[in-house]
Coordinates of N, CA and C in Angstrom, one line a residue:
M966 N -50.9 -225.7 185.6 CA -50.8 -225.5 183.9 C -50.2 -224.7 183.7
V967 N -49.1 -224.5 183.0 CA -48.0 -223.8 182.6 C -48.5 -223.3 181.0
I968 N -47.6 -223.2 180.7 CA -47.1 -222.0 179.4 C -45.7 -223.4 179.0
W969 N -45.8 -223.3 177.4 CA -44.6 -224.3 177.3 C -44.5 -223.4 175.7
K970 N -43.1 -222.7 175.4 CA -43.2 -222.8 173.3 C -43.4 -224.5 173.2
Y971 N -43.3 -224.1 171.7 CA -42.7 -224.9 170.0 C -42.3 -224.4 169.3
P972 N -41.3 -223.9 168.8 CA -40.4 -223.8 167.5 C -41.3 -224.5 166.4
L973 N -41.6 -224.1 165.4 CA -42.0 -224.2 164.4 C -40.9 -223.9 163.7
V974 N -41.6 -225.5 162.7 CA -40.5 -225.4 160.8 C -41.2 -224.7 159.6
L975 N -40.7 -223.6 158.9 CA -41.5 -223.4 157.7 C -41.7 -224.2 156.8
K976 N -43.1 -224.8 156.8 CA -44.1 -226.7 155.9 C -45.2 -226.2 156.1
D977 N -45.8 -226.8 155.4 CA -46.5 -226.6 155.0 C -48.1 -227.8 156.5
E978 N -47.0 -228.7 156.6 CA -47.5 -229.9 157.5 C -46.3 -230.6 159.2
Q979 N -46.1 -230.0 160.2 CA -45.6 -230.9 160.9 C -46.2 -231.7 162.3
K980 N -45.7 -232.0 162.6 CA -46.3 -233.2 164.0 C -44.6 -232.2 165.1
I981 N -45.9 -232.3 166.0 CA -45.1 -231.8 167.3 C -45.7 -233.2 168.5
Q982 N -44.7 -233.0 169.8 CA -45.6 -233.3 170.7 C -45.6 -232.7 172.5
M983 N -47.1 -232.7 172.9 CA -47.4 -232.7 173.5 C -48.4 -232.4 174.6
P984 N -48.3 -232.1 175.5 CA -49.6 -232.7 176.4 C -50.5 -233.3 176.0
L985 N -51.5 -234.0 176.1 CA -52.9 -234.3 175.7 C -54.4 -232.9 175.6
V986 N -54.0 -232.6 177.0 CA -54.8 -231.3 177.2 C -53.7 -230.2 177.6
A987 N -53.9 -229.5 176.5 CA -53.2 -228.0 175.2 C -53.9 -226.8 175.3
W988 N -54.0 -226.0 175.1 CA -54.5 -224.9 174.1 C -53.7 -224.7 173.7
P989 N -53.7 -223.7 172.5 CA -53.1 -223.2 171.9 C -53.5 -221.8 172.2
L990 N -52.4 -220.6 172.5 CA -52.6 -218.9 172.7 C -51.8 -218.0 171.7
C991 N -51.0 -218.4 171.2 CA -50.3 -216.9 170.1 C -49.4 -217.8 169.1
V992 N -48.6 -217.5 168.4 CA -47.8 -217.6 167.6 C -47.5 -216.1 166.9
Q993 N -46.1 -216.3 167.8 CA -45.0 -214.8 166.9 C -43.7 -215.3 166.6
M994 N -43.2 -214.4 166.0 CA -41.7 -214.9 165.6 C -40.6 -214.0 167.1
Q995 N -39.8 -215.3 167.3 CA -39.0 -215.0 168.1 C -37.2 -215.6 167.5
N996 N -36.3 -214.3 167.4 CA -35.0 -214.9 166.9 C -35.3 -215.3 165.6
G997 N -36.2 -214.5 165.1 CA -35.6 -214.8 163.6 C -36.3 -216.8 163.0
Q998 N -37.9 -216.9 164.6 CA -37.7 -218.9 164.5 C -39.8 -218.5 164.7
P999 N -40.9 -218.4 163.9 CA -42.2 -219.3 164.4 C -42.3 -219.5 165.5
M1000 N -42.3 -219.4 167.1 CA -42.3 -219.8 168.0 C -44.6 -220.4 168.5
L1001 N -44.5 -221.3 168.7 CA -45.8 -221.0 169.3 C -46.1 -221.7 170.9
W1002 N -46.3 -221.0 171.5 CA -46.9 -220.8 172.3 C -48.0 -222.1 173.8
M1003 N -48.0 -222.2 174.2 CA -49.2 -223.8 174.0 C -49.5 -223.1 175.8
K1004 N -50.7 -223.5 176.4 CA -51.6 -223.6 177.8 C -51.0 -224.7 177.7
V1005 N -50.0 -225.2 178.6 CA -50.4 -226.8 178.7 C -50.8 -227.8 179.8
D1006 N -51.2 -228.8 180.5 CA -50.6 -229.2 181.7 C -50.0 -230.6 181.6
P1007 N -48.3 -230.4 181.9 CA -47.1 -231.4 182.1 C -47.5 -232.5 182.5
T1008 N -48.7 -232.4 183.4 CA -48.8 -233.9 183.5 C -49.7 -234.8 182.8
S1009 N -50.1 -234.4 181.6 CA -51.1 -235.3 181.1 C -50.6 -236.0 180.1
E1010 N -50.9 -236.9 179.2 CA -50.1 -237.9 178.4 C -49.7 -237.0 177.4
S1011 N -48.4 -237.4 177.5 CA -48.1 -237.4 175.6 C -48.8 -237.7 174.0
V1012 N -48.8 -236.4 173.2 CA -49.6 -237.0 172.2 C -48.9 -236.7 171.5
E1013 N -48.7 -237.0 170.2 CA -48.2 -236.2 168.5 C -49.4 -234.9 167.3
S1014 N -49.2 -233.8 167.5 CA -50.3 -233.2 167.3 C -49.9 -232.3 165.8
T1015 N -50.8 -232.5 164.9 CA -50.3 -232.1 163.8 C -50.7 -230.5 163.7
I1016 N -50.0 -229.3 163.6 CA -49.7 -228.0 163.0 C -49.5 -227.9 161.5
Y1017 N -50.4 -226.8 161.0 CA -50.6 -226.6 159.9 C -50.1 -225.5 159.4
I1018 N -49.1 -225.0 158.4 CA -48.3 -223.5 158.1 C -48.6 -223.4 157.0
V1019 N -50.1 -222.4 156.9 CA -50.9 -221.7 155.0 C -50.7 -220.7 155.3
G1020 N -50.2 -219.9 154.0 CA -49.7 -218.8 153.4 C -51.1 -218.3 152.7
T1021 N -50.8 -217.2 153.0 CA -52.4 -216.1 152.4 C -52.6 -216.2 151.3
G1022 N -53.6 -216.6 151.2 CA -54.0 -217.0 149.4 C -54.3 -219.1 149.5
H1023 N -54.4 -219.3 150.1 CA -54.0 -220.8 150.0 C -55.1 -221.5 150.7
P1024 N -55.6 -223.0 150.6 CA -56.9 -223.7 150.9 C -56.4 -223.6 152.4
V1025 N -57.2 -223.5 153.8 CA -56.7 -224.1 155.3 C -58.3 -225.2 155.1
P1026 N -56.3 -225.6 155.9 CA -56.9 -227.5 156.6 C -58.6 -227.4 157.4
D1027 N -59.6 -228.5 156.7 CA -60.9 -228.5 156.9 C -60.5 -229.3 158.9
G1028 N -61.6 -229.1 159.2 CA -62.0 -229.3 160.6 C -60.8 -229.0 161.9
R1029 N -59.9 -227.9 161.5 CA -58.7 -227.1 162.8 C -58.8 -225.6 162.9
S1030 N -58.5 -225.5 163.8 CA -58.1 -224.5 164.1 C -57.3 -223.0 164.2
Y1031 N -58.0 -222.0 163.7 CA -56.9 -220.6 163.5 C -56.0 -220.8 165.1
V1032 N -54.7 -220.3 165.0 CA -53.8 -220.0 166.4 C -53.7 -218.8 165.7
G1033 N -53.2 -218.5 165.1 CA -52.7 -217.3 165.3 C -51.8 -217.0 164.3
T1034 N -51.3 -215.7 163.5 CA -50.2 -215.6 162.4 C -49.4 -214.6 162.5
F1035 N -48.2 -215.0 161.1 CA -47.0 -214.5 161.9 C -46.5 -213.9 160.1
Q1036 N -45.3 -213.0 160.8 CA -44.8 -213.0 158.8 C -43.1 -213.1 158.9
V1037 N -43.1 -213.6 157.5 CA -41.2 -213.4 157.0 C -41.5 -213.3 156.2
P1038 N -41.2 -211.6 155.9 CA -41.5 -211.0 155.1 C -40.6 -211.6 153.7
P1039 N -42.0 -211.6 152.6 CA -42.5 -211.0 151.6 C -43.9 -211.4 152.7
F1040 N -43.6 -212.0 153.2 CA -44.9 -213.4 152.9 C -45.4 -213.2 154.2
V1041 N -46.8 -213.4 154.8 CA -47.4 -213.5 155.9 C -48.2 -215.1 156.3
W1042 N -47.8 -215.9 157.7 CA -48.3 -217.0 157.1 C -49.5 -217.5 158.3
H1043 N -50.2 -218.4 158.3 CA -51.5 -218.9 159.5 C -50.8 -219.7 160.0
V1044 N -51.2 -219.9 161.3 CA -51.0 -221.3 161.7 C -52.7 -222.1 162.5
F1045 N -53.2 -223.0 162.0 CA -53.9 -224.1 161.8 C -53.6 -224.9 163.9
A1046 N -54.2 -225.9 163.9 CA -53.7 -226.8 164.9 C -55.2 -228.0 164.9

């Protein structure tokens, strides 16, 4: 297992390629960009995963797990995988 970092785009929904065996760890800003850190098994097959970014007060996507929260003032965003 290793930890990989994925840059996120500030939009409602995005697809990222990641190993099938992966667990989200946290989301934070790094150098002005939101980043998602994942614990992954790099030997497992690659899959496309959907990541959702939701603003405070907006509906949460059904069946998705909360990953973390980050801020881009004046807004606060919440990430679901």
